XYZ file of C-alpha atoms in Angstrom:
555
model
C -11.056 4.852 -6.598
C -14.529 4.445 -5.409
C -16.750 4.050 -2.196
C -19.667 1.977 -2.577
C -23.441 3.367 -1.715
C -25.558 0.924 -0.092
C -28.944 0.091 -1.740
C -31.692 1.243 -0.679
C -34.185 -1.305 -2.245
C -34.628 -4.680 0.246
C -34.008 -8.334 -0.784
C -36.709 -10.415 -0.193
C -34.706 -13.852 0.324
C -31.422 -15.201 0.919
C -31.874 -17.004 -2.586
C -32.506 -13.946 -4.041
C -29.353 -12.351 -2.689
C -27.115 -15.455 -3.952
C -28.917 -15.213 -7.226
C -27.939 -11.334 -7.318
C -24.797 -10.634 -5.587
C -21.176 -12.193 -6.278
C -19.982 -14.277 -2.488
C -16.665 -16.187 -3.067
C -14.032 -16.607 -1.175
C -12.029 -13.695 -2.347
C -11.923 -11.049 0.479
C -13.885 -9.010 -1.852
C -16.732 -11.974 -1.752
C -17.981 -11.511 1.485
C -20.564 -8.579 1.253
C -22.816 -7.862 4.589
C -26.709 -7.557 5.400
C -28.947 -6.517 8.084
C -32.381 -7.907 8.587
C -35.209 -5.473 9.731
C -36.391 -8.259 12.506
C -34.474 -10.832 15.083
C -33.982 -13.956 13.337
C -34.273 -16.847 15.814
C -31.810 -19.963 15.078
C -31.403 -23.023 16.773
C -28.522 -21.747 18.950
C -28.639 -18.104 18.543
C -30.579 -14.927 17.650
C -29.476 -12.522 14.971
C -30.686 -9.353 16.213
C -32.508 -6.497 13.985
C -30.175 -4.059 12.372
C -27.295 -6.508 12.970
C -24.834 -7.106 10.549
C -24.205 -9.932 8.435
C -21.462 -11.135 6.448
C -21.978 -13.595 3.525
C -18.954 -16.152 3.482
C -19.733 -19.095 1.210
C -22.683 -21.080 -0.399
C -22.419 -24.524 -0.233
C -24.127 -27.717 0.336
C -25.330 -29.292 3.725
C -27.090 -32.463 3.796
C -28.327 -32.159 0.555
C -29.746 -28.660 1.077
C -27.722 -24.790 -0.127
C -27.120 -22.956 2.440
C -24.891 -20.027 3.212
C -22.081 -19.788 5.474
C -22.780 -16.840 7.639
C -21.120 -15.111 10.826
C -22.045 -12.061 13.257
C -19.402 -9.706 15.078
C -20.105 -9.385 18.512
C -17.394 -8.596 21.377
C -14.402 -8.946 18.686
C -15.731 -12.326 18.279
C -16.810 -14.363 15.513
C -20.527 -16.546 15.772
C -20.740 -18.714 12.565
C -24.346 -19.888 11.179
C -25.778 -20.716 8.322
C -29.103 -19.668 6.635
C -30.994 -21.768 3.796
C -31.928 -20.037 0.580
C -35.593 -20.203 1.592
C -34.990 -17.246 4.574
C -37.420 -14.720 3.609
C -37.687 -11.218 5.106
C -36.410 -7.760 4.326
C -32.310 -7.716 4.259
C -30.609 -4.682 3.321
C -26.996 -3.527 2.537
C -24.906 -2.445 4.798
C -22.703 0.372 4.628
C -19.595 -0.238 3.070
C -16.480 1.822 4.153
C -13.973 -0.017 1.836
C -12.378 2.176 -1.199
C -12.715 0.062 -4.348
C -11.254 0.272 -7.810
C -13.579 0.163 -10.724
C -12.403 -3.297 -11.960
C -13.211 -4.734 -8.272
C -16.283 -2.953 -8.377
C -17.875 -4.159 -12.099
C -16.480 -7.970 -10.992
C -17.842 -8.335 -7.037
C -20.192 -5.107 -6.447
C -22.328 -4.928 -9.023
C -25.686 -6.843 -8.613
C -26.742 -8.285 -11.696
C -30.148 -7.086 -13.133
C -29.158 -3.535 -10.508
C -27.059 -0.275 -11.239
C -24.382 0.169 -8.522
C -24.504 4.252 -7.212
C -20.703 5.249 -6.035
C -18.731 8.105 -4.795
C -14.900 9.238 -5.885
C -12.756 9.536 -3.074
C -9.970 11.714 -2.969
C -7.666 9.505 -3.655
C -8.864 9.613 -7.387
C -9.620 13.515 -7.279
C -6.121 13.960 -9.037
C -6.898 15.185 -12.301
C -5.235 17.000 -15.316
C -6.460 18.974 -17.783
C -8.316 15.725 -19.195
C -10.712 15.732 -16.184
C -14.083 14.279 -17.838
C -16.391 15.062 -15.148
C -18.884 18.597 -15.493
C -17.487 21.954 -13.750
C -20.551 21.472 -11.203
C -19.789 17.766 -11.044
C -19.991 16.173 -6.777
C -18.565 13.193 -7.404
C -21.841 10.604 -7.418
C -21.836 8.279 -10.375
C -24.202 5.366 -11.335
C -22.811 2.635 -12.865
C -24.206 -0.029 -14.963
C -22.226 -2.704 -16.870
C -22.166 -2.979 -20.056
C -21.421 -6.471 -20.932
C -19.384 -8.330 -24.051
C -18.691 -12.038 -24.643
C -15.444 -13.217 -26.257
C -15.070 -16.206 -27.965
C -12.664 -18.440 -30.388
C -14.015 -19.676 -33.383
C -13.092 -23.041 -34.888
C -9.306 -23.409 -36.250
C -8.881 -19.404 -35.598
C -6.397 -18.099 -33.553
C -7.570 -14.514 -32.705
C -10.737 -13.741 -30.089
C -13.818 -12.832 -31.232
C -16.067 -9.911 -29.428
C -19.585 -10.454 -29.369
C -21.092 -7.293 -28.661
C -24.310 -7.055 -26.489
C -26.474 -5.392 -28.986
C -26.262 -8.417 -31.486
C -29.697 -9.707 -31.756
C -28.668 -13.555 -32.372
C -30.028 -16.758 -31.628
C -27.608 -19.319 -30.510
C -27.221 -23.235 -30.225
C -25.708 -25.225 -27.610
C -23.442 -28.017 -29.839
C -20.628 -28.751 -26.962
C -21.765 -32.144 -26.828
C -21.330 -33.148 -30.467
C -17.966 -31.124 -31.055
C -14.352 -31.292 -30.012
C -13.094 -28.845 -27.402
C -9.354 -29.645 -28.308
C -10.660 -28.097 -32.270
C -10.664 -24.969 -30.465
C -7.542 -22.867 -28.666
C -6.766 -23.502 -25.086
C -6.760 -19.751 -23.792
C -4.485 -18.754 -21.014
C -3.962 -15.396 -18.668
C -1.191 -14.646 -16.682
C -2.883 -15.525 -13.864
C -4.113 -19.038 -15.517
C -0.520 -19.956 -16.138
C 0.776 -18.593 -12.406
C -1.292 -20.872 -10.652
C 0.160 -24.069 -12.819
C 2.204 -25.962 -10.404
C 6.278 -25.121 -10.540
C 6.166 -28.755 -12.144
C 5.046 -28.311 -15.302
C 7.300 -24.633 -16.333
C 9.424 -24.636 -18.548
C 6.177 -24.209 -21.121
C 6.072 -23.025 -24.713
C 3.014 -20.323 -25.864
C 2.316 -18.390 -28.271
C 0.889 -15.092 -27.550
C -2.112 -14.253 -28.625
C -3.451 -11.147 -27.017
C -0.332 -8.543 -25.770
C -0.513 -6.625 -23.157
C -1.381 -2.803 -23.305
C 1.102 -0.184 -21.891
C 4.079 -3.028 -21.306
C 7.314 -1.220 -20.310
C 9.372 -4.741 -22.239
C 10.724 -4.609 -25.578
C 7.806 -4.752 -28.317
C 9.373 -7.523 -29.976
C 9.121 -9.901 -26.831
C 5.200 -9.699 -26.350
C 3.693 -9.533 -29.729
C 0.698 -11.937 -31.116
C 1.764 -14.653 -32.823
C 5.350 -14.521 -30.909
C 6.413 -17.559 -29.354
C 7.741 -17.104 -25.693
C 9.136 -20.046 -23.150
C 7.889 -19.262 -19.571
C 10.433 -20.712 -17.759
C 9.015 -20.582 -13.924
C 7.037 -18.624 -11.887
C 7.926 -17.082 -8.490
C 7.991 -14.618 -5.660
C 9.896 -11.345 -5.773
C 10.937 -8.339 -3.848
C 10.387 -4.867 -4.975
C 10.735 -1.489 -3.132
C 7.289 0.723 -4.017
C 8.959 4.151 -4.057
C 6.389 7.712 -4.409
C 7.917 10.818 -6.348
C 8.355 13.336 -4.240
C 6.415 16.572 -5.498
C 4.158 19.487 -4.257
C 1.641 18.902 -6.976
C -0.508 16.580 -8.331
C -0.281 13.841 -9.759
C 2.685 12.201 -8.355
C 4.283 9.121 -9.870
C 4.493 5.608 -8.196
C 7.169 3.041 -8.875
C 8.363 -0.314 -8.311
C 11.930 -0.588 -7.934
C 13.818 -4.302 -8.066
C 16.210 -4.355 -5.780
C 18.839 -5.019 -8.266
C 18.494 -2.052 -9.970
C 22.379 -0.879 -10.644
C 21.373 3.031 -10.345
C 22.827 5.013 -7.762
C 21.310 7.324 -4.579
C 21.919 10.103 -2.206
C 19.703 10.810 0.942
C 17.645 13.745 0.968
C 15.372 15.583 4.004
C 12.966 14.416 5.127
C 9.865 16.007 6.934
C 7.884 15.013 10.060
C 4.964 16.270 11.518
C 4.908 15.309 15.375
C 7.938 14.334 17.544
C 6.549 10.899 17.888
C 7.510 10.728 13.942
C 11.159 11.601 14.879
C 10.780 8.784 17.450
C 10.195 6.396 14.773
C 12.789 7.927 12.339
C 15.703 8.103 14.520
C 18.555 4.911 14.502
C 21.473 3.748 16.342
C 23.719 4.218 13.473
C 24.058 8.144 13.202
C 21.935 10.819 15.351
C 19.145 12.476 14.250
C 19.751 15.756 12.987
C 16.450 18.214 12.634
C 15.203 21.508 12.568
C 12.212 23.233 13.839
C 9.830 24.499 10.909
C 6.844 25.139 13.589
C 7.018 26.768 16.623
C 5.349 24.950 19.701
C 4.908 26.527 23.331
C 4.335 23.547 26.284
C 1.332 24.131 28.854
C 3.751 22.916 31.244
C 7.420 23.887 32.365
C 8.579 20.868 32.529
C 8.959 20.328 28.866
C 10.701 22.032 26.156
C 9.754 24.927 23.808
C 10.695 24.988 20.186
C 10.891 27.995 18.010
C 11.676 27.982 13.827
C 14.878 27.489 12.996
C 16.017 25.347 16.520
C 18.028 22.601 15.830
C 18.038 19.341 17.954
C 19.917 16.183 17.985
C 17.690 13.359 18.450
C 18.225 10.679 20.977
C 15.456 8.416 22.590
C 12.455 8.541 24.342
C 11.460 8.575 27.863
C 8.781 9.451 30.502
C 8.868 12.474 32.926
C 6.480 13.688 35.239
C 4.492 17.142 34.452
C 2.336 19.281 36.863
C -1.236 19.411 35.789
C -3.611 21.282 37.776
C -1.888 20.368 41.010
C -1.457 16.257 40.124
C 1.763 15.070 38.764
C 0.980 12.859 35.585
C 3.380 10.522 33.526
C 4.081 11.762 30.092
C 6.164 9.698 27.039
C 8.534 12.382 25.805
C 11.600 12.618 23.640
C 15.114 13.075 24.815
C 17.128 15.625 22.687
C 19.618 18.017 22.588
C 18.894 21.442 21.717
C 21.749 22.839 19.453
C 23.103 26.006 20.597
C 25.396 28.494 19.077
C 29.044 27.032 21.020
C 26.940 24.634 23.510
C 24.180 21.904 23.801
C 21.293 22.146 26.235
C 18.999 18.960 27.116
C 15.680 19.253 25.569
C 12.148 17.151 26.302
C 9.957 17.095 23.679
C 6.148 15.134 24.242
C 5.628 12.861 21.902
C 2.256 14.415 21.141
C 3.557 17.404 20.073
C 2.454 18.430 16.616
C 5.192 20.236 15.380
C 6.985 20.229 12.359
C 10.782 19.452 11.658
C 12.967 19.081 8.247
C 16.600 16.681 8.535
C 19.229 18.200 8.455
C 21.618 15.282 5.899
C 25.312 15.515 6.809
C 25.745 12.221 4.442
C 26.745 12.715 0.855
C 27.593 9.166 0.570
C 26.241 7.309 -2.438
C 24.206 4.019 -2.024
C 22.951 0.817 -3.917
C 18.935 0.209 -2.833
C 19.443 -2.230 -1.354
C 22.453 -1.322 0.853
C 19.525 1.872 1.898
C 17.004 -1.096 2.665
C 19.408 -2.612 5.016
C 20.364 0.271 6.748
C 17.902 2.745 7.442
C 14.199 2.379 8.229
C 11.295 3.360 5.360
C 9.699 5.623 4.738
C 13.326 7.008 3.342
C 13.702 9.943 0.759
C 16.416 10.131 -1.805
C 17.455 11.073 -5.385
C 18.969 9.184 -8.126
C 22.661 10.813 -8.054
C 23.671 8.028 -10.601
C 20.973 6.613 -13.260
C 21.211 2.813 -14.200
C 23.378 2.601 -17.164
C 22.415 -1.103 -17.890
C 18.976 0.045 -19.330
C 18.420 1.945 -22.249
C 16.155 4.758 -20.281
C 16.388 4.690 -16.591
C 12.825 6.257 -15.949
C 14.097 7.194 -12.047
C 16.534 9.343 -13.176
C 14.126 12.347 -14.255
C 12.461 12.717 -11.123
C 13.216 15.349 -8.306
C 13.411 12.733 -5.977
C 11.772 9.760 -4.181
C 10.044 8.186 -0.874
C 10.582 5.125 -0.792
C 8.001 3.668 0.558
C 8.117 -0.114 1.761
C 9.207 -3.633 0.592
C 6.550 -5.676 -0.620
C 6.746 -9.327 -2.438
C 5.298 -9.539 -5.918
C 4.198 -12.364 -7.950
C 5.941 -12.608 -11.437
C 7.145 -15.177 -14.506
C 10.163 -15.376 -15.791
C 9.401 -15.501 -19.688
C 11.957 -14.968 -23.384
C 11.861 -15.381 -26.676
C 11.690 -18.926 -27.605
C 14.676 -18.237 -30.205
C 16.778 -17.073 -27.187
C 16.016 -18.628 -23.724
C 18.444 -17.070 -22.139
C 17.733 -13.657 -22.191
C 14.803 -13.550 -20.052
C 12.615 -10.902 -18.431
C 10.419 -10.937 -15.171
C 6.702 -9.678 -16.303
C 3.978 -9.057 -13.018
C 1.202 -11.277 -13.048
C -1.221 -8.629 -11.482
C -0.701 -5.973 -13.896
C 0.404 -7.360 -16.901
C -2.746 -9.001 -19.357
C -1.686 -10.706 -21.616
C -3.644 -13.932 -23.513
C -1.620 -16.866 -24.880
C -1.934 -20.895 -26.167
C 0.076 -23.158 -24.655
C 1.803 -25.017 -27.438
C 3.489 -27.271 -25.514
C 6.545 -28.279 -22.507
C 9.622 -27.525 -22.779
C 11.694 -30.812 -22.142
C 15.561 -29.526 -22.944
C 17.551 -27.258 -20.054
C 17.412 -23.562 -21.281
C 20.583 -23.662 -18.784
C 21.484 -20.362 -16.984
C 19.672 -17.091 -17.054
C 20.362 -13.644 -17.907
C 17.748 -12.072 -15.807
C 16.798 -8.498 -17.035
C 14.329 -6.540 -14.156
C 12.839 -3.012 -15.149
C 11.861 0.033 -13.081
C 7.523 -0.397 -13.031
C 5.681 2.764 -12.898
C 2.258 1.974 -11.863
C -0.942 4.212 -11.749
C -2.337 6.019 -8.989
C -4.996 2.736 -8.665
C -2.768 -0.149 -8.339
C -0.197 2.014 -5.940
C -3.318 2.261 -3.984
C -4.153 -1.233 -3.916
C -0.527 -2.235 -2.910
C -0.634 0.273 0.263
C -3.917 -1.034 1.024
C -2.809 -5.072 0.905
C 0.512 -4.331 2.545
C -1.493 -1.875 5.541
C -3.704 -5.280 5.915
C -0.762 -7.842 6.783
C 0.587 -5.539 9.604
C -1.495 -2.721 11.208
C 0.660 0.403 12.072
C 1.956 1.609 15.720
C -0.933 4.114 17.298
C -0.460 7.146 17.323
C 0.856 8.676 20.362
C -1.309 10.105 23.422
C -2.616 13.996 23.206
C -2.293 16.290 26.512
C -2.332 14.344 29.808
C -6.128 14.895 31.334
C -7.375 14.774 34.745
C -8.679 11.500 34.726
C -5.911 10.044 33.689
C -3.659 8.307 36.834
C -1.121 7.777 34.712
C -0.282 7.835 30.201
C 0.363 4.211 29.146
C 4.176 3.613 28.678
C 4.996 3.058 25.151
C 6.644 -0.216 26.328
C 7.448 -1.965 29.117
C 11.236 -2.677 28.281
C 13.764 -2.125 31.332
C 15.465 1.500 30.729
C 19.635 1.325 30.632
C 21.885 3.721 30.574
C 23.616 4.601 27.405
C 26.509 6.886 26.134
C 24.711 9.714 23.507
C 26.093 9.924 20.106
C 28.970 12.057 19.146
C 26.899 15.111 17.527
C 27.854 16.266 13.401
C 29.971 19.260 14.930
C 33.095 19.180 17.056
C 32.330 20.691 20.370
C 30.341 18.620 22.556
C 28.304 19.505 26.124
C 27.518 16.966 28.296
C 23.503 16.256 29.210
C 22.681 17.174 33.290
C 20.637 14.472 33.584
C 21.066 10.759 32.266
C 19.727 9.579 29.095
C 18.170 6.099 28.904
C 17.623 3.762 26.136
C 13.682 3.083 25.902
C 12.888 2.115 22.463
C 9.118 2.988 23.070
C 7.897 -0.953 22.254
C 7.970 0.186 18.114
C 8.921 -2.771 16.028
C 11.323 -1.466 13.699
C 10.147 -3.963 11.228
C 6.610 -2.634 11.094
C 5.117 -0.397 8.678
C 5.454 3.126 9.536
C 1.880 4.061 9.342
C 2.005 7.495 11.094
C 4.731 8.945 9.097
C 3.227 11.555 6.030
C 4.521 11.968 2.881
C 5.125 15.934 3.992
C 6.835 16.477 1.126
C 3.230 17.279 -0.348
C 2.359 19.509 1.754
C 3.460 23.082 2.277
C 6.297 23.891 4.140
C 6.372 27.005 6.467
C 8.569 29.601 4.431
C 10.568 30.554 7.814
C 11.188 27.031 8.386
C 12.748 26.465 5.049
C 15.083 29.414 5.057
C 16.321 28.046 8.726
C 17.682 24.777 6.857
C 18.455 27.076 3.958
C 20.302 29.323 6.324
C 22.497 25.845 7.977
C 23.328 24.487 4.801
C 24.907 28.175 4.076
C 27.045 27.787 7.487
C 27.993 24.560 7.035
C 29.171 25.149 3.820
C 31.193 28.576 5.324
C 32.663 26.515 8.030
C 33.953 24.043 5.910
């Protein structure tokens, strides 16, 4: 994955930039300017150094112009410049992470190399790294380009290479098109209208790296694709120390089984966002943490709390009482409970403690706890002939996202069909013709996707676009601060606390309320890390270690 560097070198005209840079109406379409000097319209100025995004090019009154707008104030101004606007307009700064296929189809300005940067999302690599020892991660690139063609009465595609030093003619006029094959992607046939599936084609380029049986997508086989559609899949992380992890997409019929394992949060506001009404929370400390006031609790490796809701309480600080959001616990004690507030700034670090060795379907852990989610594949799906979950130490999984997909088989048995993803499956075929006669009902076979490191990216970066994240919660109360903003503004009720995992059981002085700190537990948890790459505090791990061992004795 790549960041883009702006270029330095000016273009002289807004022709010149239509002429040179790709504007669509993808999101990736829209790239932004700045001019060197104020540009005076009819209704408003565009200021020097202010930036401009490139919508659209289209055709007003007879004249091209492009669509334009300015951000000022979180608010959008719309305009539109003609080709003829001359002056100095430069790039702007681009903070987007792109992959290279985005990059060679929308950021590359023809007749121009394109200078980018790896990030470190794609500083993952093996031993078959194939950058230089001294290498700092600054590469031009410049396109090397290919045209494919069909000849006449030929079914394969031909590669003309760039070097070929050929003259052609234009002949479309005097020729047939329908002499030639009508090529189709996967994308080509997913935006066909649901009217015209069922379809018959023939396959003509197969897809690289497909997970399906070879036999199904081979050239020259004939397929039926009997629909296309929208469908659910859990994107689920492998949970490892090292590099590089593995990314799947789970359907959520997959037969396999699961059992819960720890997971790890960083502040208490990530407990906050973990915890549910269906069981308590159950953590321990891996990080000590000392409060600057005495008010609040302190935590010290190896303490165990029960987690219950959050609150506010009032703290001294330097002589004015301020308003902090904190978290209502219980501290577990050796034959006792004692309340414990925790600020839900604190950066800490805690590891669940799992009393549940109950085994679940994925989707019956979709409907009942809240993702991010870690587990392990106690049972492996015996319904495929290699259930590629079943290997790994364990899994995050991650969030429920909606796909795009057709439903395709083997024209000599309809039945048996197999869901393929338009987005990262290529595959090239000829539509031979429709399919009139009722295939009838399905047998619908769904496979475990592993997907690279790029696309997982580009998944977590669509999903993180529909629905930002909660913020993250306030730091130490300051002097200028009256009062912290409330988490939410719901009224606070009383409520009984949950039974806690052992059998003795001490009342809390003080009563707990139920504030569920305005988080929509439908949103994506943005603020909860994937610790389970990071290190873990060695005293912290032999404290759960050292529970699991007195648990086990009690029993």
């Amino acid at each position: 994955l790549f960041k883009i560097v702006a270029d330095k070198t000016p273009y002289l005209s807004m022709e010149e930039i239509t002429r040179t840079i790709h504007i669509g109406t993808s999101r990736l379409g829209h790239p932004c300017f700045y001019h060197q000097k104020d540009i005076k319209l009819q209704n408003l100025t565009i200021k020097q150094g202010e930036q401009i995004m490139l919508n659209s090019v289209e055709e007003i009154d007879g004249e091209i112009r492009v669509n334009c707008g300015v951000l000022r104030n979180h608010q959008n101004h719309s305009f539109t410049l003609p080709l003829s606007q001359e002056g100095e307009f430069y790039e702007c700064e681009d903070e987007h992470i792109y992959t290279l296929k985005e990059i060679v189809e929308w950021k590359i300005p023809k007749n121009r190399t394109r200078t980018v940067k790896l990030t470190d999302f794609s500083n993952k690599w093996d031993s078959t790294n194939p950058f230089p020892e001294d290498f700092c991660g600054t590469l031009i690139l410049k396109p090397v380009y290919e045209i494919q063609g069909v000849m006449k009465f030929r079914k394969d595609i031909v590669r003309i290479l760039p070097s070929l030093d050929v003259e052609v003619k234009d002949i479309t006029d005097s020729y047939d098109a329908n002499w030639f094959l009508q090529l189709l992607s996967t994308e080509d046939l997913f935006e066909m209208t649901s009217k015209e599936f069922p379809i018959v084609a023939e396959v003509i380029e197969a897809p690289q790296g497909s997970q399906l049986p070879r036999n199904i997508l081979q050239p020259g086989k004939t397929i039926v694709v009997h629909k296309k559609f929208q469908a659910s899949r859990i994107l689920a992380s492998e949970i490892r120390s090292n590099f590089p992890k593995r990314h799947f997409l789970i359907p959520t019929s997959y037969k396999g089984k699961f059992k819960r394992r720890p997971r790890e949060f960083p502040t208490a506001y990530d407990l906050e966002i973990a915890k549910s009404e269906k069981e308590p929370l159950h953590v321990v400390a891996t990080k000590a943490f000392h409060p600057s006031h005495d008010e609040l609790s302190s935590v010290s490796v190896g303490d165990q709390f029960l987690v219950h809701h959050s609150e506010t309480t009032e703290v001294l600080y330097e002589g004015i009482k301020k308003v902090v959001n904190v978290l209502a616990c219980e501290k577990i004690l050796k034959k006792s409970y004692e309340p414990a507030l925790l600020p839900l700034y604190m950066e800490g670090g805690f590891v669940e403690v799992i009393h549940d060795k109950k085994q679940y379907q994925i989707s019956e852990l979709c409907k009942q706890f809240r993702l991010p989610f870690n587990v392990k594949v106690s049972v492996r799906d015996l319904s495929i002939e290699e259930d590629i979950l079943a290997a790994t130490p364990g899994l995050q999984l991650e969030e429920d996202i909606t796909d795009s997909y057709l439903l395709i088989s083997d024209f000599a048995n309809p039945r048996e069909c197999w869901e393929i993803p338009v987005g990262r499956l290529n595959m090239t075929v000829q539509l031979v013709s429709n399919l009139s006669r009722d295939t009838g009902s399905f047998l619908v076979r769904t496979l475990v996707e592993e997907i690279t490191e790029e696309q997982y990216y580009m998944m977590r970066r669509y999903e993180s676009s529909i629905s930002h994240p909660p913020p993250r919660p306030p730091k130490h109360p300051s002097v200028e601060e009256t009062k912290l903003t409330l988490l939410t503004s719901a009224e606070e009720g009383t409520v009984d606390l949950p039974k806690s995992p052992k059998s003795h059981h001490v009342d809390i002085s003080r009563n707990l309320h139920s504030h569920q700190a305005g988080l929509d537990s439908k949103a994506p948890v943005g603020c909860q890390n994937d610790l389970a790459d990071s290190k873990r505090i060695d005293r912290g791990a032999s404290a759960v270690s050292e529970i699991f061992k007195n648990e086990k004795h009690q029993k």
